[in-house]
């Protein structure tokens, strides 16, 4: 059974940084694209970034380009999201997802909450 | 960026009724790469449909997807109590974007 467990969320001031982690199990992690998807309080879903299984291709939403960095460690079955220059509108629950068949999200973690506030 | 517009914003139904949710795209979705998700309060979304009409593993056959190009539909043939939730469409033909959601609530 696929399991994705996010961690690293919390309260941070505007302009600060945070690193999210996602521990994966139940599948061959290194073979799958992975994504981060976020959801602001009471709002809809927004795709943030994704990374190919071997880490050689990475894409970002325009809203986070230049501020966020996605990475992975296949030896540790882990996905990361380094978030810098955080803004109030980055406040959201961040989900780690598998990214399959050109861009659908079949498996999701439980999410980790990031709050950017002074 | 492809903008997806879902309608209606809220659908009020009684159990056993048919639900018809619409998703319109600002431009044609390549290869009909359109998915639908269900989200219940406090939980992560769940994939229902991909490629406009292919049910995901374990999804009951009362859920069906249809459409092509810029107009897509999710139909729940007879709404069960566990189906009251928010539904999102997502296109993955050109990057990935989501609609704003349709809430299916108990009438």
mmCIF file of N, CA and C in Angstrom, chain B residues 39-103:
data_model
loop_
_atom_site.group_PDB
_atom_site.id
_atom_site.type_symbol
_atom_site.label_atom_id
_atom_site.label_comp_id
_atom_site.label_asym_id
_atom_site.label_seq_id
_atom_site.Cartn_x
_atom_site.Cartn_y
_atom_site.Cartn_z
ATOM 1 N N UNK B 39 -12.997 15.510 -2.532
ATOM 2 C CA UNK B 39 -12.367 15.867 -1.266
ATOM 3 C C UNK B 39 -13.416 16.050 -0.186
ATOM 4 N N UNK B 40 -13.215 15.347 0.914
ATOM 5 C CA UNK B 40 -14.069 15.497 2.092
ATOM 6 C C UNK B 40 -13.351 16.358 3.117
ATOM 7 N N UNK B 41 -14.095 17.006 4.015
ATOM 8 C CA UNK B 41 -13.471 17.941 4.964
ATOM 9 C C UNK B 41 -12.350 17.301 5.766
ATOM 10 N N UNK B 42 -11.222 17.982 5.821
ATOM 11 C CA UNK B 42 -10.096 17.530 6.615
ATOM 12 C C UNK B 42 -9.274 16.410 6.004
ATOM 13 N N UNK B 43 -9.641 15.985 4.814
ATOM 14 C CA UNK B 43 -8.930 14.885 4.168
ATOM 15 C C UNK B 43 -8.287 15.329 2.867
ATOM 16 N N UNK B 44 -7.331 14.528 2.410
ATOM 17 C CA UNK B 44 -6.713 14.787 1.116
ATOM 18 C C UNK B 44 -7.690 14.421 -0.002
ATOM 19 N N UNK B 45 -7.515 15.022 -1.166
ATOM 20 C CA UNK B 45 -8.346 14.645 -2.311
ATOM 21 C C UNK B 45 -8.131 13.184 -2.708
ATOM 22 N N UNK B 46 -9.138 12.634 -3.383
ATOM 23 C CA UNK B 46 -9.066 11.260 -3.882
ATOM 24 C C UNK B 46 -9.344 11.288 -5.376
ATOM 25 N N UNK B 47 -8.479 10.617 -6.135
ATOM 26 C CA UNK B 47 -8.655 10.569 -7.587
ATOM 27 C C UNK B 47 -9.846 9.676 -7.943
ATOM 28 N N UNK B 48 -10.747 10.230 -8.765
ATOM 29 C CA UNK B 48 -11.914 9.468 -9.220
ATOM 30 C C UNK B 48 -11.769 9.016 -10.672
ATOM 31 N N UNK B 49 -11.413 9.979 -11.524
ATOM 32 C CA UNK B 49 -11.460 9.800 -12.982
ATOM 33 C C UNK B 49 -10.198 10.406 -13.584
ATOM 34 N N UNK B 50 -9.629 9.735 -14.584
ATOM 35 C CA UNK B 50 -8.550 10.327 -15.360
ATOM 36 C C UNK B 50 -8.864 10.199 -16.840
ATOM 37 N N UNK B 51 -8.120 10.915 -17.658
ATOM 38 C CA UNK B 51 -8.338 10.895 -19.109
ATOM 39 C C UNK B 51 -9.811 11.059 -19.462
ATOM 40 N N UNK B 52 -10.464 11.948 -18.745
ATOM 41 C CA UNK B 52 -11.860 12.337 -18.959
ATOM 42 C C UNK B 52 -12.884 11.290 -18.558
ATOM 43 N N UNK B 53 -12.547 9.991 -18.717
ATOM 44 C CA UNK B 53 -13.608 8.993 -18.528
ATOM 45 C C UNK B 53 -13.154 7.687 -17.898
ATOM 46 N N UNK B 54 -11.891 7.568 -17.513
ATOM 47 C CA UNK B 54 -11.377 6.309 -16.952
ATOM 48 C C UNK B 54 -11.449 6.345 -15.436
ATOM 49 N N UNK B 55 -12.254 5.465 -14.869
ATOM 50 C CA UNK B 55 -12.369 5.415 -13.413
ATOM 51 C C UNK B 55 -11.078 4.902 -12.785
ATOM 52 N N UNK B 56 -10.684 5.502 -11.678
ATOM 53 C CA UNK B 56 -9.517 5.033 -10.939
ATOM 54 C C UNK B 56 -9.857 3.732 -10.213
ATOM 55 N N UNK B 57 -8.837 3.042 -9.770
ATOM 56 C CA UNK B 57 -9.020 1.769 -9.082
ATOM 57 C C UNK B 57 -9.911 1.936 -7.856
ATOM 58 N N UNK B 58 -10.926 1.077 -7.767
ATOM 59 C CA UNK B 58 -11.777 1.071 -6.589
ATOM 60 C C UNK B 58 -12.903 2.085 -6.590
ATOM 61 N N UNK B 59 -13.026 2.866 -7.647
ATOM 62 C CA UNK B 59 -14.090 3.872 -7.705
ATOM 63 C C UNK B 59 -15.377 3.225 -8.205
ATOM 64 N N UNK B 60 -16.479 3.406 -7.474
ATOM 65 C CA UNK B 60 -17.759 2.765 -7.868
ATOM 66 C C UNK B 60 -18.226 3.237 -9.234
ATOM 67 N N UNK B 61 -18.969 2.358 -9.915
ATOM 68 C CA UNK B 61 -19.380 2.677 -11.277
ATOM 69 C C UNK B 61 -20.531 3.679 -11.339
ATOM 70 N N UNK B 62 -21.001 4.154 -10.193
ATOM 71 C CA UNK B 62 -21.985 5.244 -10.240
ATOM 72 C C UNK B 62 -21.309 6.576 -10.629
ATOM 73 N N UNK B 63 -19.974 6.609 -10.564
ATOM 74 C CA UNK B 63 -19.219 7.777 -11.006
ATOM 75 C C UNK B 63 -18.813 7.569 -12.469
ATOM 76 N N UNK B 64 -19.116 8.562 -13.305
ATOM 77 C CA UNK B 64 -18.679 8.474 -14.693
ATOM 78 C C UNK B 64 -18.266 9.848 -15.189
ATOM 79 N N UNK B 65 -17.294 9.839 -16.083
ATOM 80 C CA UNK B 65 -16.820 11.081 -16.673
ATOM 81 C C UNK B 65 -17.007 11.066 -18.172
ATOM 82 N N UNK B 66 -17.237 12.246 -18.727
ATOM 83 C CA UNK B 66 -17.414 12.352 -20.168
ATOM 84 C C UNK B 66 -16.934 13.713 -20.628
ATOM 85 N N UNK B 67 -16.902 13.879 -21.936
ATOM 86 C CA UNK B 67 -16.533 15.162 -22.507
ATOM 87 C C UNK B 67 -15.234 15.110 -23.271
ATOM 88 N N UNK B 68 -14.965 16.213 -23.968
ATOM 89 C CA UNK B 68 -13.736 16.340 -24.739
ATOM 90 C C UNK B 68 -13.504 17.802 -25.082
ATOM 91 N N UNK B 69 -12.277 18.115 -25.478
ATOM 92 C CA UNK B 69 -11.957 19.476 -25.887
ATOM 93 C C UNK B 69 -11.986 20.462 -24.738
ATOM 94 N N UNK B 70 -13.061 21.222 -24.631
ATOM 95 C CA UNK B 70 -13.163 22.234 -23.580
ATOM 96 C C UNK B 70 -14.311 21.988 -22.607
ATOM 97 N N UNK B 71 -15.114 20.966 -22.838
ATOM 98 C CA UNK B 71 -16.292 20.740 -21.994
ATOM 99 C C UNK B 71 -16.320 19.319 -21.445
ATOM 100 N N UNK B 72 -16.317 19.226 -20.124
ATOM 101 C CA UNK B 72 -16.240 17.936 -19.448
ATOM 102 C C UNK B 72 -17.313 17.862 -18.363
ATOM 103 N N UNK B 73 -17.722 16.622 -18.067
ATOM 104 C CA UNK B 73 -18.791 16.402 -17.098
ATOM 105 C C UNK B 73 -18.466 15.220 -16.204
ATOM 106 N N UNK B 74 -18.732 15.383 -14.925
ATOM 107 C CA UNK B 74 -18.706 14.272 -13.970
ATOM 108 C C UNK B 74 -20.148 14.005 -13.575
ATOM 109 N N UNK B 75 -20.567 12.751 -13.702
ATOM 110 C CA UNK B 75 -21.920 12.365 -13.334
ATOM 111 C C UNK B 75 -21.886 11.331 -12.229
ATOM 112 N N UNK B 76 -22.698 11.560 -11.211
ATOM 113 C CA UNK B 76 -22.933 10.546 -10.183
ATOM 114 C C UNK B 76 -24.357 10.073 -10.407
ATOM 115 N N UNK B 77 -24.514 8.820 -10.802
ATOM 116 C CA UNK B 77 -25.826 8.358 -11.278
ATOM 117 C C UNK B 77 -26.884 8.430 -10.179
ATOM 118 N N UNK B 78 -26.516 7.961 -8.979
ATOM 119 C CA UNK B 78 -27.414 8.058 -7.820
ATOM 120 C C UNK B 78 -26.547 8.389 -6.618
ATOM 121 N N UNK B 79 -26.706 9.590 -6.095
ATOM 122 C CA UNK B 79 -25.834 10.072 -5.025
ATOM 123 C C UNK B 79 -26.075 9.279 -3.744
ATOM 124 N N UNK B 80 -24.983 8.752 -3.190
ATOM 125 C CA UNK B 80 -25.022 8.049 -1.912
ATOM 126 C C UNK B 80 -24.619 9.026 -0.794
ATOM 127 N N UNK B 81 -24.977 8.735 0.455
ATOM 128 C CA UNK B 81 -24.635 9.658 1.555
ATOM 129 C C UNK B 81 -23.149 9.990 1.629
ATOM 130 N N UNK B 82 -22.285 9.029 1.277
ATOM 131 C CA UNK B 82 -20.839 9.256 1.348
ATOM 132 C C UNK B 82 -20.308 10.105 0.195
ATOM 133 N N UNK B 83 -21.164 10.454 -0.760
ATOM 134 C CA UNK B 83 -20.716 11.233 -1.915
ATOM 135 C C UNK B 83 -20.794 12.730 -1.687
ATOM 136 N N UNK B 84 -21.361 13.154 -0.561
ATOM 137 C CA UNK B 84 -21.440 14.594 -0.309
ATOM 138 C C UNK B 84 -20.044 15.096 0.052
ATOM 139 N N UNK B 85 -19.533 15.982 -0.798
ATOM 140 C CA UNK B 85 -18.125 16.385 -0.746
ATOM 141 C C UNK B 85 -17.909 17.509 -1.761
ATOM 142 N N UNK B 86 -16.659 17.939 -1.876
ATOM 143 C CA UNK B 86 -16.276 18.900 -2.908
ATOM 144 C C UNK B 86 -15.558 18.141 -4.032
ATOM 145 N N UNK B 87 -15.867 18.489 -5.254
ATOM 146 C CA UNK B 87 -15.288 17.829 -6.421
ATOM 147 C C UNK B 87 -14.497 18.840 -7.248
ATOM 148 N N UNK B 88 -13.282 18.440 -7.617
ATOM 149 C CA UNK B 88 -12.403 19.291 -8.413
ATOM 150 C C UNK B 88 -12.076 18.615 -9.743
ATOM 151 N N UNK B 89 -12.068 19.407 -10.814
ATOM 152 C CA UNK B 89 -11.493 18.914 -12.055
ATOM 153 C C UNK B 89 -10.062 19.439 -12.160
ATOM 154 N N UNK B 90 -9.246 18.744 -12.921
ATOM 155 C CA UNK B 90 -7.829 19.100 -13.101
ATOM 156 C C UNK B 90 -7.420 18.743 -14.519
ATOM 157 N N UNK B 91 -6.749 19.659 -15.198
ATOM 158 C CA UNK B 91 -6.220 19.324 -16.518
ATOM 159 C C UNK B 91 -4.723 19.112 -16.397
ATOM 160 N N UNK B 92 -4.214 18.164 -17.167
ATOM 161 C CA UNK B 92 -2.779 17.888 -17.162
ATOM 162 C C UNK B 92 -2.238 17.780 -18.576
ATOM 163 N N UNK B 93 -2.921 18.441 -19.494
ATOM 164 C CA UNK B 93 -2.444 18.470 -20.870
ATOM 165 C C UNK B 93 -1.434 19.566 -21.125
ATOM 166 N N UNK B 94 -1.457 20.593 -20.304
ATOM 167 C CA UNK B 94 -0.554 21.734 -20.437
ATOM 168 C C UNK B 94 -0.248 22.217 -19.036
ATOM 169 N N UNK B 95 0.896 21.783 -18.498
ATOM 170 C CA UNK B 95 1.146 21.928 -17.057
ATOM 171 C C UNK B 95 -0.029 21.300 -16.298
ATOM 172 N N UNK B 96 -0.340 21.841 -15.143
ATOM 173 C CA UNK B 96 -1.448 21.242 -14.368
ATOM 174 C C UNK B 96 -2.187 22.369 -13.666
ATOM 175 N N UNK B 97 -3.489 22.437 -13.882
ATOM 176 C CA UNK B 97 -4.322 23.405 -13.177
ATOM 177 C C UNK B 97 -5.610 22.735 -12.722
ATOM 178 N N UNK B 98 -6.193 23.296 -11.671
ATOM 179 C CA UNK B 98 -7.423 22.779 -11.090
ATOM 180 C C UNK B 98 -8.549 23.786 -11.267
ATOM 181 N N UNK B 99 -9.780 23.279 -11.301
ATOM 182 C CA UNK B 99 -10.931 24.148 -11.178
ATOM 183 C C UNK B 99 -11.117 24.561 -9.730
ATOM 184 N N UNK B 100 -12.087 25.440 -9.507
ATOM 185 C CA UNK B 100 -12.274 25.993 -8.166
ATOM 186 C C UNK B 100 -13.147 25.104 -7.283
ATOM 187 N N UNK B 101 -13.736 24.060 -7.864
ATOM 188 C CA UNK B 101 -14.495 23.104 -7.077
ATOM 189 C C UNK B 101 -16.001 23.282 -7.146
ATOM 190 N N UNK B 102 -16.712 22.167 -7.009
ATOM 191 C CA UNK B 102 -18.173 22.146 -6.860
ATOM 192 C C UNK B 102 -18.492 21.390 -5.588
ATOM 193 N N UNK B 103 -19.247 22.019 -4.713
ATOM 194 C CA UNK B 103 -19.651 21.361 -3.471
ATOM 195 C C UNK B 103 -20.999 20.675 -3.697
#
